[in-house]
Amino acid sequence: MTNDSAIGIHDLSFATTEFVLPHTALAEHNGADIGKYHQGIGQRSMSVPAADEDIVTMGAAAAAPLIARHGGDGIRTIIFATESSIDQAKSAGVYVHSLLGLSSATRVVELKQACYAATAGLQFAIGLVRRDPAQRVLVVASDVSKYEPDSPGEATQGAAAVAMLVGADPALVEIEEPSGVFTADVMDFWRPNYREAALVDGQESIGAYLLAVEGSWKDYTEQGGRSLDEFAAFCYHQPFTKMAYKAHRHLLNYSGHDLDEDRVARDLGLTTAYNNVVGNSYTASVYLALAALLDQADDLSGQAVGFLSYGSGSVAEAFAGRVVPGYREHLRTEAHRAAIDRRKPVDFARYRELHAYSFPADGGDHRTPAQTTGPYRLAALRGHKRIYTAR
Ligand code: CAA
């Protein structure tokens, strides 16, 4: 069945890093009880980028399967969402555009508002498709989450990219019109231009997230959104997967529902499977939650899924998607599992070496150590230019 006015996610694919660090290694290093990580924050491992991986290589790896399946025709816009930007001027999306060999008749732009920006990208993409339903927009969300060694944030690092093809008559999820939005000027998490690792006030960030859940849901309701009971599941931004549980319990309480743990488990249970082994992928995380849900659920055809996208600082958006009947034929479940399973475990010392590695900032020419076996790599810095290659 086609719906002429339906616009949404036609295809979705994700990529992550070459390496992975299990939380058991972090717990062994810092003496934490492993229960703090496995149960307390709901994380089992974190993706660790190789020296020659970054937001561009992951973004291109996530997007390439979409181009392979659908071709590049009709893609006139690429929106690249990130908060781990690699250049102050040039959009990371231009490198992805080049690596994928897309048409020069394309506009490319990078968006930033912490972990929220991919949702802004999705909504802007829908606006463009609404204007010309023949067009498709490639939205790429790609991030590397990095905190100071031995800080509380270290356990909530990670890295991944999600690519979504947004278009009319989508095969996966139709995004509905009402959207609840919320902005508050808070300093819960930020990264000044001179720092590689983010600064964060952990407890304040949790409180800011919960306030944003309330604010965006209130606006969603006022915009005529669905009632809470109509949703089959909820995809939250997951800086660590237990945060989704805190947020959902808060939402149930805020909207006058009894706290029913079976309901919480039903609403969230299938959304955490990728994030709990990838770690925080910032902009990509809420759409990794969607991928995990679609890849694992029995059949969600015709059902509503809630989205709660949060970006520190802070901006949030609550909205709904309707899962399109027949979506299961278009999923990439095997490829997603392979992206997770192909990562090579590293020990703690190796992880710390990779964490300490930063791209030379002396203005000289440098080759990057060849480490990734992925389809794209950051090969060198030459004449202040990043040189990317495809395998
Ligand atoms: N067994 C089971 N559970 C245990 C445990 C054990 N042995 N030991 C501790 N726990 C539980 C604690 O009770 C706690 O659970 P509750 O919050 O439900 O009480 C949980 O494990 C974590 O313990 P702590 O609060 O003591 O952990 P911490 O202070 O070391 O750090 C953190 C937690 C603040 C989240 C920290 O990891 C951090 O700063 N992370 C980065 C910031 C972040 O992710 N904020 C999230 C909201 S902001 C956002 O979403 C944007 C973004 O992407 C950054």
Short mmCIF file of C-alpha atoms and ligand atoms in Angstrom, two decimals:
data_model
loop_
_atom_site.label_atom_id
_atom_site.label_comp_id
_atom_site.label_asym_id
_atom_site.label_seq_id
_atom_site.Cartn_x
_atom_site.Cartn_y
_atom_site.Cartn_z
CA MET A 1 0.00 0.00 0.00
CA THR A 2 1.43 3.41 -0.85
CA ASN A 3 0.57 6.62 0.90
CA ASP A 4 1.13 9.70 -1.26
CA SER A 5 1.84 12.07 1.59
CA ALA A 6 4.02 9.69 3.63
CA ILE A 7 7.63 10.80 4.08
CA GLY A 8 10.21 9.13 6.24
CA ILE A 9 13.08 6.69 6.51
CA HIS A 10 13.32 4.62 3.36
CA ASP A 11 16.51 2.78 4.31
CA LEU A 12 18.90 2.77 7.25
CA SER A 13 22.38 1.35 7.71
CA PHE A 14 25.06 1.71 10.37
CA ALA A 15 28.78 1.24 10.70
CA THR A 16 31.10 1.23 13.67
CA THR A 17 34.79 0.90 14.42
CA GLU A 18 37.64 -1.57 13.94
CA PHE A 19 38.19 -2.17 17.66
CA VAL A 20 36.14 -2.82 20.80
CA LEU A 21 36.95 -2.63 24.51
CA PRO A 22 34.87 -4.79 26.87
CA HIS A 23 33.83 -3.04 30.09
CA THR A 24 35.37 -5.93 32.03
CA ALA A 25 38.79 -4.52 31.00
CA LEU A 26 37.87 -1.04 32.26
CA ALA A 27 36.57 -2.51 35.54
CA GLU A 28 39.79 -4.50 35.99
CA HIS A 29 41.79 -1.31 35.48
CA ASN A 30 39.86 0.95 37.85
CA GLY A 31 38.61 -1.60 40.38
CA ALA A 32 34.92 -0.87 39.73
CA ASP A 33 32.45 -3.68 40.35
CA ILE A 34 31.45 -4.91 36.87
CA GLY A 35 27.81 -4.67 38.02
CA LYS A 36 28.19 -0.88 37.88
CA TYR A 37 28.74 -1.11 34.13
CA HIS A 38 26.64 -4.12 33.14
CA GLN A 39 23.61 -3.28 35.31
CA GLY A 40 24.22 0.23 36.66
CA ILE A 41 24.73 2.01 33.33
CA GLY A 42 23.71 -0.88 31.05
CA GLN A 43 26.90 -1.08 28.99
CA ARG A 44 28.97 -4.15 28.05
CA SER A 45 31.55 -2.80 25.61
CA MET A 46 32.50 0.28 23.64
CA SER A 47 33.59 0.77 20.05
CA VAL A 48 37.10 2.20 19.74
CA PRO A 49 38.22 3.83 16.47
CA ALA A 50 41.49 2.86 14.79
CA ALA A 51 43.98 5.68 14.18
CA ASP A 52 42.83 5.82 10.55
CA GLU A 53 39.09 5.92 11.30
CA ASP A 54 37.02 9.01 11.99
CA ILE A 55 33.54 10.42 11.42
CA VAL A 56 34.12 10.49 7.64
CA THR A 57 35.27 6.88 7.26
CA MET A 58 32.42 5.63 9.47
CA GLY A 59 29.87 7.89 7.75
CA ALA A 60 30.91 6.71 4.28
CA ALA A 61 30.89 3.06 5.44
CA ALA A 62 27.35 3.51 6.79
CA ALA A 63 26.09 5.25 3.64
CA ALA A 64 27.76 3.07 0.96
CA PRO A 65 25.25 0.18 1.28
CA LEU A 66 22.38 2.64 0.73
CA ILE A 67 23.95 3.86 -2.50
CA ALA A 68 24.71 0.27 -3.54
CA ARG A 69 21.04 -0.68 -3.11
CA HIS A 70 19.27 2.44 -4.42
CA GLY A 71 21.85 4.29 -6.53
CA GLY A 72 22.54 7.98 -6.08
CA ASP A 73 19.83 9.30 -8.41
CA GLY A 74 17.49 11.77 -6.79
CA ILE A 75 19.85 12.53 -3.89
CA ARG A 76 20.24 16.29 -4.15
CA THR A 77 21.09 16.91 -0.49
CA ILE A 78 23.43 15.34 2.06
CA ILE A 79 23.04 16.40 5.68
CA PHE A 80 25.93 15.34 7.92
CA ALA A 81 25.21 15.56 11.64
CA THR A 82 28.09 15.40 14.12
CA GLU A 83 29.53 16.83 17.30
CA SER A 84 33.01 15.45 16.62
CA SER A 85 33.70 17.64 13.64
CA ILE A 86 37.06 17.39 11.87
CA ASP A 87 37.16 20.84 10.28
CA GLN A 88 35.90 24.28 11.29
CA ALA A 89 34.82 25.17 7.76
CA LYS A 90 34.40 22.20 5.45
CA SER A 91 31.51 19.81 5.98
CA ALA A 92 32.53 16.22 6.66
CA GLY A 93 29.68 15.41 4.29
CA VAL A 94 31.69 16.71 1.32
CA TYR A 95 34.32 14.02 1.90
CA VAL A 96 31.55 11.40 2.12
CA HIS A 97 29.97 12.75 -1.06
CA SER A 98 33.33 12.36 -2.80
CA LEU A 99 34.07 8.86 -1.43
CA LEU A 100 30.62 7.70 -2.59
CA GLY A 101 31.02 9.26 -6.04
CA LEU A 102 27.74 11.18 -5.90
CA SER A 103 26.61 13.76 -8.44
CA SER A 104 28.02 17.29 -8.33
CA ALA A 105 24.38 18.47 -8.42
CA THR A 106 24.15 18.00 -4.65
CA ARG A 107 24.02 20.40 -1.69
CA VAL A 108 26.03 19.24 1.33
CA VAL A 109 25.98 20.70 4.82
CA GLU A 110 27.08 19.79 8.35
CA LEU A 111 24.76 20.28 11.33
CA LYS A 112 25.66 20.59 15.01
CA GLN A 113 23.70 20.58 18.25
CA ALA A 114 25.32 17.85 20.34
CA CYS A 115 23.55 14.49 20.05
CA TYR A 116 20.35 16.07 18.73
CA ALA A 117 21.61 17.16 15.28
CA ALA A 118 20.67 13.99 13.38
CA THR A 119 17.04 14.57 14.31
CA ALA A 120 17.26 18.14 13.03
CA GLY A 121 18.73 16.62 9.85
CA LEU A 122 15.85 14.15 9.55
CA GLN A 123 13.23 16.88 10.02
CA PHE A 124 14.96 19.24 7.56
CA ALA A 125 15.17 16.38 5.08
CA ILE A 126 11.43 15.78 5.40
CA GLY A 127 10.85 19.46 4.63
CA LEU A 128 12.92 19.20 1.45
CA VAL A 129 11.10 16.06 0.32
CA ARG A 130 7.76 17.72 1.11
CA ARG A 131 8.73 20.48 -1.36
CA ASP A 132 9.77 18.01 -4.06
CA PRO A 133 8.69 14.39 -3.40
CA ALA A 134 10.92 13.17 -6.23
CA GLN A 135 14.01 14.07 -4.22
CA ARG A 136 15.74 11.94 -1.61
CA VAL A 137 17.99 13.21 1.15
CA LEU A 138 20.94 11.32 2.61
CA VAL A 139 21.20 12.01 6.34
CA VAL A 140 24.43 10.80 7.95
CA ALA A 141 24.99 10.93 11.72
CA SER A 142 28.53 10.07 12.76
CA ASP A 143 30.39 10.56 16.04
CA VAL A 144 33.27 9.51 18.22
CA SER A 145 32.59 9.98 21.93
CA LYS A 146 35.73 10.70 23.93
CA TYR A 147 36.14 11.63 27.60
CA GLU A 148 39.23 12.10 29.79
CA PRO A 149 40.91 8.87 30.92
CA ASP A 150 39.83 7.86 34.43
CA SER A 151 36.91 10.30 34.41
CA PRO A 152 33.38 8.99 35.14
CA GLY A 153 32.57 9.56 31.46
CA GLU A 154 35.23 7.08 30.29
CA ALA A 155 32.76 4.19 30.69
CA THR A 156 30.29 5.91 28.35
CA GLN A 157 32.49 6.34 25.28
CA GLY A 158 31.76 4.78 21.89
CA ALA A 159 31.62 5.51 18.17
CA ALA A 160 29.32 4.77 15.22
CA ALA A 161 27.63 6.24 12.18
CA VAL A 162 24.08 5.82 10.92
CA ALA A 163 23.03 6.69 7.37
CA MET A 164 19.37 7.18 6.50
CA LEU A 165 17.82 7.67 3.11
CA VAL A 166 14.84 9.98 3.57
CA GLY A 167 12.15 10.07 0.92
CA ALA A 168 8.49 9.89 -0.04
CA ASP A 169 6.64 6.60 0.31
CA PRO A 170 9.32 5.19 2.64
CA ALA A 171 9.90 1.47 3.06
CA LEU A 172 10.74 1.51 6.80
CA VAL A 173 9.23 4.27 8.94
CA GLU A 174 6.88 7.11 8.08
CA ILE A 175 7.64 10.13 10.26
CA GLU A 176 4.46 11.78 11.50
CA GLU A 177 3.84 15.53 11.49
CA PRO A 178 3.45 16.59 15.13
CA SER A 179 6.78 17.23 16.80
CA GLY A 180 7.48 18.49 20.30
CA VAL A 181 10.58 20.65 20.62
CA PHE A 182 12.47 22.04 23.59
CA THR A 183 15.54 24.23 24.14
CA ALA A 184 17.23 25.31 27.39
CA ASP A 185 20.62 27.00 27.77
CA VAL A 186 22.42 24.61 30.16
CA MET A 187 26.09 23.65 30.53
CA ASP A 188 25.69 19.94 31.15
CA PHE A 189 28.08 18.74 28.44
CA TRP A 190 30.16 20.70 25.94
CA ARG A 191 33.48 20.61 24.05
CA PRO A 192 35.36 23.86 23.52
CA ASN A 193 37.22 24.15 20.21
CA TYR A 194 40.59 23.63 21.90
CA ARG A 195 39.66 20.26 23.43
CA GLU A 196 39.43 16.75 22.00
CA ALA A 197 37.62 15.29 25.00
CA ALA A 198 34.22 16.60 26.05
CA LEU A 199 33.62 18.31 29.39
CA VAL A 200 30.64 17.05 31.30
CA ASP A 201 28.85 17.43 34.61
CA GLY A 202 27.47 13.90 34.79
CA GLN A 203 24.66 14.32 37.31
CA GLU A 204 23.65 17.71 35.86
CA SER A 205 23.53 16.12 32.41
CA ILE A 206 21.12 13.44 33.60
CA GLY A 207 18.87 16.09 35.16
CA ALA A 208 19.03 18.25 32.01
CA TYR A 209 18.07 15.22 29.88
CA LEU A 210 15.04 14.50 32.09
CA LEU A 211 13.89 18.13 31.97
CA ALA A 212 14.17 18.06 28.20
CA VAL A 213 12.07 14.86 28.08
CA GLU A 214 9.34 16.67 29.98
CA GLY A 215 9.60 19.85 27.90
CA SER A 216 9.58 18.15 24.51
CA TRP A 217 6.79 15.75 25.49
CA LYS A 218 4.66 18.63 26.81
CA ASP A 219 5.06 20.42 23.49
CA TYR A 220 4.42 17.19 21.55
CA THR A 221 1.12 16.78 23.40
CA GLU A 222 0.20 20.42 22.77
CA GLN A 223 0.93 19.95 19.06
CA GLY A 224 -1.70 17.20 18.94
CA GLY A 225 0.65 14.20 19.25
CA ARG A 226 -0.40 10.65 20.13
CA SER A 227 -1.06 9.56 23.68
CA LEU A 228 1.60 7.50 25.43
CA ASP A 229 -0.51 4.35 25.33
CA GLU A 230 -0.57 4.27 21.53
CA PHE A 231 3.15 3.44 21.15
CA ALA A 232 4.59 -0.03 20.66
CA ALA A 233 8.12 1.10 21.65
CA PHE A 234 10.27 4.18 22.35
CA CYS A 235 13.67 5.02 20.88
CA TYR A 236 15.59 7.35 23.17
CA HIS A 237 19.01 8.90 22.82
CA GLN A 238 21.16 6.38 24.72
CA PRO A 239 24.41 7.88 26.08
CA PHE A 240 24.32 4.67 28.14
CA THR A 241 21.35 2.36 27.83
CA LYS A 242 20.14 2.77 31.43
CA MET A 243 19.57 6.46 30.62
CA ALA A 244 16.67 5.42 28.37
CA TYR A 245 15.12 3.60 31.34
CA LYS A 246 15.54 6.64 33.60
CA ALA A 247 14.00 8.85 30.91
CA HIS A 248 11.07 6.57 30.19
CA ARG A 249 10.20 6.11 33.86
CA HIS A 250 10.35 9.90 34.17
CA LEU A 251 8.03 10.32 31.17
CA LEU A 252 5.51 7.83 32.55
CA ASN A 253 5.52 9.60 35.89
CA TYR A 254 5.32 13.06 34.30
CA SER A 255 2.35 12.04 32.18
CA GLY A 256 0.47 10.56 35.14
CA HIS A 257 1.02 6.85 34.43
CA ASP A 258 1.74 4.27 37.12
CA LEU A 259 5.27 2.97 37.11
CA ASP A 260 4.86 -0.47 35.54
CA GLU A 261 8.25 -2.15 35.06
CA ASP A 262 6.82 -4.73 32.62
CA ARG A 263 5.61 -1.89 30.47
CA VAL A 264 8.99 -0.13 30.66
CA ALA A 265 10.72 -3.36 29.62
CA ARG A 266 8.27 -3.85 26.74
CA ASP A 267 8.64 -0.24 25.55
CA LEU A 268 12.47 -0.21 25.61
CA GLY A 269 13.73 -3.79 25.76
CA LEU A 270 14.50 -4.26 22.08
CA THR A 271 16.03 -0.80 21.54
CA THR A 272 19.24 -1.21 23.52
CA ALA A 273 20.93 -4.21 21.86
CA TYR A 274 23.28 -2.19 19.63
CA ASN A 275 23.96 0.76 21.92
CA ASN A 276 24.90 -1.45 24.86
CA VAL A 277 27.82 -2.93 22.92
CA VAL A 278 28.73 0.14 20.80
CA GLY A 279 28.62 2.78 23.56
CA ASN A 280 27.64 6.39 23.11
CA SER A 281 27.54 7.28 19.43
CA TYR A 282 26.07 10.73 20.17
CA THR A 283 24.05 11.82 17.08
CA ALA A 284 23.72 8.25 15.81
CA SER A 285 22.53 6.70 19.07
CA VAL A 286 18.75 7.26 18.80
CA TYR A 287 18.78 5.76 15.28
CA LEU A 288 20.92 2.81 16.42
CA ALA A 289 18.08 2.25 18.91
CA LEU A 290 15.64 2.22 15.98
CA ALA A 291 17.84 -0.22 14.04
CA ALA A 292 17.98 -2.56 17.05
CA LEU A 293 14.20 -2.38 17.46
CA LEU A 294 13.38 -3.05 13.80
CA ASP A 295 16.02 -5.79 13.50
CA GLN A 296 14.70 -7.71 16.51
CA ALA A 297 10.96 -7.12 16.84
CA ASP A 298 8.60 -9.83 15.57
CA ASP A 299 6.48 -7.55 13.39
CA LEU A 300 5.77 -3.88 14.04
CA SER A 301 3.87 -3.24 10.80
CA GLY A 302 1.50 -0.31 11.18
CA GLN A 303 2.53 0.36 14.78
CA ALA A 304 3.72 3.65 16.27
CA VAL A 305 7.25 4.12 17.59
CA GLY A 306 8.11 7.10 19.79
CA PHE A 307 11.38 8.99 19.37
CA LEU A 308 13.01 11.10 22.02
CA SER A 309 16.12 12.80 20.75
CA TYR A 310 18.27 14.73 23.26
CA GLY A 311 21.36 16.85 22.69
CA SER A 312 23.16 18.45 25.62
CA GLY A 313 23.26 22.15 25.89
CA SER A 314 20.30 21.49 25.32
CA VAL A 315 17.78 20.74 22.56
CA ALA A 316 15.30 17.87 22.44
CA GLU A 317 12.54 16.66 20.14
CA ALA A 318 9.73 14.17 20.72
CA PHE A 319 7.97 12.74 17.68
CA ALA A 320 6.44 9.57 16.30
CA GLY A 321 7.00 7.23 13.41
CA ARG A 322 4.65 4.64 11.96
CA VAL A 323 6.33 1.42 10.90
CA VAL A 324 5.52 0.70 7.27
CA PRO A 325 3.91 -2.71 6.50
CA GLY A 326 6.41 -4.91 4.67
CA TYR A 327 9.41 -3.16 6.30
CA ARG A 328 11.06 -6.41 7.29
CA GLU A 329 12.00 -7.18 3.69
CA HIS A 330 14.18 -4.06 3.65
CA LEU A 331 16.13 -4.52 6.88
CA ARG A 332 19.89 -4.98 7.10
CA THR A 333 19.94 -7.14 10.21
CA GLU A 334 22.79 -9.41 9.10
CA ALA A 335 25.00 -6.52 8.02
CA HIS A 336 24.32 -4.72 11.32
CA ARG A 337 25.28 -7.77 13.36
CA ALA A 338 28.37 -8.21 11.18
CA ALA A 339 29.40 -4.57 11.80
CA ILE A 340 29.37 -5.31 15.53
CA ASP A 341 30.89 -8.78 15.34
CA ARG A 342 33.79 -7.79 13.07
CA ARG A 343 35.31 -5.51 15.72
CA LYS A 344 38.56 -6.78 17.20
CA PRO A 345 38.78 -6.77 21.00
CA VAL A 346 41.71 -4.75 22.38
CA ASP A 347 43.24 -4.98 25.83
CA PHE A 348 43.26 -2.01 28.15
CA ALA A 349 46.81 -0.87 27.32
CA ARG A 350 46.09 -0.91 23.59
CA TYR A 351 42.82 0.98 24.12
CA ARG A 352 44.64 3.68 26.07
CA GLU A 353 47.24 3.98 23.26
CA LEU A 354 44.42 4.48 20.74
CA HIS A 355 42.71 6.94 23.07
CA ALA A 356 45.92 8.96 23.43
CA TYR A 357 46.56 9.01 19.67
CA SER A 358 45.56 12.28 18.14
CA PHE A 359 46.05 13.47 14.63
CA PRO A 360 49.28 15.53 14.41
CA ALA A 361 48.61 19.26 14.79
CA ASP A 362 52.09 20.52 13.82
CA GLY A 363 51.09 21.41 10.25
CA GLY A 364 53.46 18.80 8.77
CA ASP A 365 52.74 15.95 6.37
CA HIS A 366 51.99 12.65 8.07
CA ARG A 367 50.85 9.19 7.07
CA THR A 368 48.33 7.57 9.37
CA PRO A 369 49.12 4.12 10.78
CA ALA A 370 47.28 1.53 8.65
CA GLN A 371 44.95 -0.19 11.12
CA THR A 372 41.40 -0.34 9.84
CA THR A 373 40.16 -3.15 7.61
CA GLY A 374 37.02 -1.13 6.82
CA PRO A 375 36.07 0.16 3.35
CA TYR A 376 37.46 3.69 3.86
CA ARG A 377 40.45 5.09 5.72
CA LEU A 378 42.02 8.37 6.65
CA ALA A 379 45.35 7.76 4.95
CA ALA A 380 47.34 10.92 5.62
CA LEU A 381 47.53 14.60 6.37
CA ARG A 382 49.24 16.46 3.51
CA GLY A 383 49.49 20.20 3.10
CA HIS A 384 46.96 20.60 5.97
CA LYS A 385 44.50 18.43 3.99
CA ARG A 386 42.97 15.19 5.18
CA ILE A 387 43.48 12.46 2.58
CA TYR A 388 40.86 9.72 2.53
CA THR A 389 41.07 6.53 0.49
CA ALA A 390 38.63 3.78 -0.43
CA ARG A 391 39.74 0.18 -0.29
N1 CAA B 1 25.96 -2.92 40.65
C1 CAA B 1 24.87 -2.38 40.06
N2 CAA B 1 24.70 -1.05 39.90
C2 CAA B 1 25.66 -0.22 40.34
C3 CAA B 1 26.82 -0.71 40.98
C4 CAA B 1 26.95 -2.13 41.15
N3 CAA B 1 28.01 -2.69 41.72
N4 CAA B 1 27.59 0.33 41.33
C5 CAA B 1 26.95 1.45 40.91
N5 CAA B 1 25.78 1.12 40.33
C6 CAA B 1 24.80 1.99 39.71
C7 CAA B 1 24.55 3.28 40.46
O1 CAA B 1 23.58 3.09 41.49
C8 CAA B 1 24.05 4.17 39.34
O2 CAA B 1 22.72 3.87 39.03
P1 CAA B 1 21.56 4.95 39.26
O3 CAA B 1 21.96 6.17 38.47
O4 CAA B 1 20.34 4.29 38.70
O5 CAA B 1 21.53 5.22 40.72
C9 CAA B 1 24.86 3.72 38.14
O6 CAA B 1 25.38 2.43 38.47
C10 CAA B 1 26.06 4.62 37.84
O7 CAA B 1 26.77 4.82 39.02
P2 CAA B 1 27.30 6.28 39.42
O8 CAA B 1 26.21 7.29 39.26
O9 CAA B 1 27.98 6.18 40.72
O10 CAA B 1 28.35 6.45 38.25
P3 CAA B 1 29.38 7.62 37.95
O11 CAA B 1 29.14 8.79 38.83
O12 CAA B 1 30.73 7.02 37.94
O13 CAA B 1 29.05 8.01 36.44
C11 CAA B 1 27.72 8.99 34.72
C12 CAA B 1 27.81 7.88 35.78
C13 CAA B 1 27.43 10.30 35.42
C14 CAA B 1 26.60 8.65 33.76
C15 CAA B 1 29.07 9.08 33.97
O14 CAA B 1 29.31 7.90 33.26
C16 CAA B 1 29.15 10.25 33.01
O15 CAA B 1 29.47 11.37 33.39
N6 CAA B 1 28.88 10.00 31.67
C17 CAA B 1 28.90 11.04 30.65
C18 CAA B 1 27.68 11.93 30.71
C19 CAA B 1 26.42 11.25 30.25
O16 CAA B 1 26.44 10.27 29.55
N7 CAA B 1 25.27 11.86 30.60
C20 CAA B 1 23.99 11.38 30.17
C21 CAA B 1 22.98 12.49 29.98
S1 CAA B 1 23.63 13.75 28.86
C22 CAA B 1 23.37 13.10 27.30
O17 CAA B 1 22.62 12.19 27.11
C23 CAA B 1 24.15 13.69 26.15
C24 CAA B 1 25.33 12.83 25.89
O18 CAA B 1 25.28 11.97 25.03
C25 CAA B 1 26.55 13.06 26.65
#
